[in-house]
């Protein structure tokens, strides 16, 4: 009687080529997901810190001109201040148009805010794709492993646990991944 090891590595090595490819694909998808997760986490923390510093600087500034100086290097905050300043400069020849100026500044700031939101969302489509497809890829590996067990039963014309166990083990490993 041979001693078969059921460690995850041994099950992986003894799995058929299709199930092994499924497991590798799922491991790569997991690695990619964690990479995007950590990169986005670091990016969001950095943006939050920059915005906090810029907000405090703007509160201390008092005027738009001083706000421009205080937010230099603060990313989106500086871009927002510069956009407001640009709209103010463009509208100097219309002195009684305060409401129009406010509306133009708001529209400009909304466009900048939307662009920054799109920039921050980069990479999340990949996460959505992986999240939507991984269960089905894993299920495919599971079904393939169970089919391997059934072909093992048919080939050996026996239904003992020794015949079924390897295929079921690789199917369950694919499910776990």
Short mmCIF file of C-alpha atoms in Angstrom, two decimals:
data_model
loop_
_atom_site.label_atom_id
_atom_site.label_comp_id
_atom_site.label_asym_id
_atom_site.label_seq_id
_atom_site.Cartn_x
_atom_site.Cartn_y
_atom_site.Cartn_z
CA UNK A 1 0.00 0.00 0.00
CA UNK A 2 1.44 3.37 -0.97
CA UNK A 3 1.42 6.25 1.43
CA UNK A 4 -0.19 9.25 -0.31
CA UNK A 5 0.37 12.66 1.23
CA UNK A 6 -2.56 15.05 1.21
CA UNK A 7 -0.65 18.25 1.89
CA UNK A 8 -1.80 21.19 -0.25
CA UNK A 9 1.45 21.13 -2.20
CA UNK A 10 1.21 17.38 -2.87
CA UNK A 11 -2.42 17.75 -3.93
CA UNK A 12 -1.41 20.55 -6.27
CA UNK A 13 1.43 18.51 -7.76
CA UNK A 14 -0.82 15.44 -8.17
CA UNK A 15 -3.68 17.41 -9.71
CA UNK A 16 -4.39 17.13 -13.39
CA UNK A 17 -3.10 19.81 -15.75
CA UNK A 18 -6.48 21.55 -16.09
CA UNK A 19 -7.04 21.82 -12.34
CA UNK A 20 -3.41 22.86 -11.83
CA UNK A 21 -3.85 25.68 -14.39
CA UNK A 22 -7.05 26.78 -12.62
CA UNK A 23 -5.21 26.88 -9.28
CA UNK A 24 -2.33 28.89 -10.75
CA UNK A 25 -4.79 31.31 -12.36
CA UNK A 26 -6.62 31.78 -9.06
CA UNK A 27 -3.35 32.29 -7.16
CA UNK A 28 -2.26 34.96 -9.68
CA UNK A 29 -5.65 36.66 -9.43
CA UNK A 30 -5.33 36.68 -5.65
CA UNK A 31 -1.83 38.16 -5.84
CA UNK A 32 -3.03 40.84 -8.25
CA UNK A 33 -6.00 41.65 -6.01
CA UNK A 34 -3.82 42.07 -2.92
CA UNK A 35 -1.35 44.20 -4.89
CA UNK A 36 -4.09 46.57 -6.06
CA UNK A 37 -5.59 46.62 -2.55
CA UNK A 38 -2.33 47.67 -0.90
CA UNK A 39 -1.46 50.18 -3.64
CA UNK A 40 -4.90 51.81 -3.41
CA UNK A 41 -4.74 51.86 0.39
CA UNK A 42 -1.38 53.65 0.34
CA UNK A 43 -2.62 56.06 -2.36
CA UNK A 44 -5.78 56.94 -0.42
CA UNK A 45 -3.89 57.48 2.83
CA UNK A 46 -1.43 59.80 1.05
CA UNK A 47 -4.25 61.76 -0.61
CA UNK A 48 -6.10 62.06 2.71
CA UNK A 49 -2.98 63.41 4.44
CA UNK A 50 -2.29 65.90 1.62
CA UNK A 51 -5.88 67.11 1.68
CA UNK A 52 -5.77 67.52 5.45
CA UNK A 53 -2.63 69.66 5.22
CA UNK A 54 -4.09 71.67 2.35
CA UNK A 55 -7.34 72.24 4.23
CA UNK A 56 -5.48 73.58 7.25
CA UNK A 57 -3.32 75.78 4.99
CA UNK A 58 -6.40 77.19 3.26
CA UNK A 59 -8.05 77.96 6.59
CA UNK A 60 -4.94 79.88 7.65
CA UNK A 61 -4.56 81.66 4.28
CA UNK A 62 -7.53 84.03 4.41
CA UNK A 63 -7.33 85.03 0.71
CA UNK A 64 -7.22 83.16 -2.55
CA UNK A 65 -3.78 84.55 -3.38
CA UNK A 66 -2.35 83.27 -0.09
CA UNK A 67 -4.21 79.99 -0.57
CA UNK A 68 -2.38 79.51 -3.85
CA UNK A 69 0.97 79.86 -2.09
CA UNK A 70 0.00 77.66 0.87
CA UNK A 71 -1.31 74.75 -1.23
CA UNK A 72 1.60 74.50 -3.66
CA UNK A 73 2.52 70.82 -3.97
CA UNK A 74 -0.76 69.67 -2.43
CA UNK A 75 -2.06 68.00 -5.59
CA UNK A 76 -5.77 68.43 -6.19
CA UNK A 77 -6.15 71.16 -3.56
CA UNK A 78 -3.69 73.37 -5.42
CA UNK A 79 -5.43 72.61 -8.73
CA UNK A 80 -8.77 73.66 -7.20
CA UNK A 81 -7.36 76.91 -5.86
CA UNK A 82 -5.68 77.65 -9.20
CA UNK A 83 -8.95 76.98 -11.05
CA UNK A 84 -10.83 79.40 -8.81
CA UNK A 85 -8.10 82.00 -9.29
CA UNK A 86 -8.16 81.54 -13.06
CA UNK A 87 -11.93 82.00 -13.20
CA UNK A 88 -11.62 85.10 -11.03
CA UNK A 89 -8.99 86.58 -13.36
CA UNK A 90 -11.05 85.79 -16.46
CA UNK A 91 -14.07 87.52 -14.96
CA UNK A 92 -12.38 90.79 -13.89
CA UNK A 93 -13.91 92.68 -16.80
CA UNK A 94 -17.46 91.84 -15.51
CA UNK A 95 -17.54 93.53 -12.08
CA UNK A 96 -21.23 92.99 -11.21
CA UNK A 97 -21.40 89.30 -12.09
CA UNK A 98 -20.72 87.70 -8.70
CA UNK A 99 -23.36 84.96 -9.11
CA UNK A 100 -22.11 84.09 -12.60
CA UNK A 101 -18.55 83.95 -11.29
CA UNK A 102 -19.62 81.61 -8.49
CA UNK A 103 -21.39 79.32 -10.95
CA UNK A 104 -18.41 79.18 -13.31
CA UNK A 105 -16.06 78.43 -10.41
CA UNK A 106 -18.39 75.69 -9.13
CA UNK A 107 -18.60 74.09 -12.60
CA UNK A 108 -14.82 74.20 -13.01
CA UNK A 109 -14.28 72.71 -9.55
CA UNK A 110 -16.84 69.97 -10.19
CA UNK A 111 -15.01 68.94 -13.38
CA UNK A 112 -11.70 68.83 -11.51
CA UNK A 113 -13.28 66.83 -8.69
CA UNK A 114 -14.76 64.31 -11.16
CA UNK A 115 -11.40 63.92 -12.90
CA UNK A 116 -9.65 63.30 -9.57
CA UNK A 117 -12.34 60.75 -8.65
CA UNK A 118 -11.75 58.91 -11.93
CA UNK A 119 -8.00 58.96 -11.29
CA UNK A 120 -8.49 57.47 -7.83
CA UNK A 121 -10.77 54.76 -9.21
CA UNK A 122 -8.11 53.39 -11.58
CA UNK A 123 -7.54 49.70 -10.93
CA UNK A 124 -10.90 49.04 -9.32
CA UNK A 125 -12.35 47.70 -12.57
CA UNK A 126 -9.74 44.95 -12.41
CA UNK A 127 -10.86 44.11 -8.87
CA UNK A 128 -14.47 43.92 -10.03
CA UNK A 129 -13.55 41.61 -12.88
CA UNK A 130 -11.55 39.30 -10.64
CA UNK A 131 -14.29 39.30 -8.02
CA UNK A 132 -16.94 38.46 -10.59
CA UNK A 133 -15.04 35.70 -12.41
CA UNK A 134 -13.00 33.96 -9.70
CA UNK A 135 -15.91 31.98 -8.20
CA UNK A 136 -16.75 30.56 -11.61
CA UNK A 137 -13.15 29.71 -12.40
CA UNK A 138 -12.87 27.95 -9.02
CA UNK A 139 -16.13 26.13 -9.67
CA UNK A 140 -14.77 24.97 -13.03
CA UNK A 141 -11.73 23.51 -11.22
CA UNK A 142 -14.02 21.83 -8.71
CA UNK A 143 -16.20 20.25 -11.39
CA UNK A 144 -13.16 19.13 -13.36
CA UNK A 145 -11.66 17.47 -10.25
CA UNK A 146 -14.92 15.63 -9.52
CA UNK A 147 -15.09 14.51 -13.14
CA UNK A 148 -11.56 13.13 -12.69
CA UNK A 149 -12.82 11.13 -9.70
CA UNK A 150 -15.68 9.71 -11.72
CA UNK A 151 -13.37 8.70 -14.56
CA UNK A 152 -11.13 7.06 -11.95
CA UNK A 153 -14.12 5.07 -10.68
CA UNK A 154 -15.02 4.04 -14.22
CA UNK A 155 -11.46 3.06 -15.10
CA UNK A 156 -10.88 0.96 -11.99
CA UNK A 157 -14.46 -0.37 -11.80
CA UNK A 158 -14.27 0.15 -8.04
CA UNK A 159 -15.87 2.71 -5.77
CA UNK A 160 -13.44 2.60 -2.88
CA UNK A 161 -12.34 5.74 -1.14
CA UNK A 162 -8.78 5.23 -2.38
CA UNK A 163 -9.99 5.61 -5.96
CA UNK A 164 -12.16 8.67 -5.31
CA UNK A 165 -10.06 10.55 -2.74
CA UNK A 166 -7.36 12.09 -4.98
CA UNK A 167 -9.85 13.60 -7.41
CA UNK A 168 -12.09 14.87 -4.63
CA UNK A 169 -9.05 16.30 -2.82
CA UNK A 170 -7.94 18.29 -5.88
CA UNK A 171 -11.53 19.45 -6.43
CA UNK A 172 -11.77 20.68 -2.85
CA UNK A 173 -8.39 22.39 -3.11
CA UNK A 174 -9.59 24.21 -6.24
CA UNK A 175 -12.73 25.19 -4.33
CA UNK A 176 -10.68 26.49 -1.39
CA UNK A 177 -8.49 28.58 -3.68
#
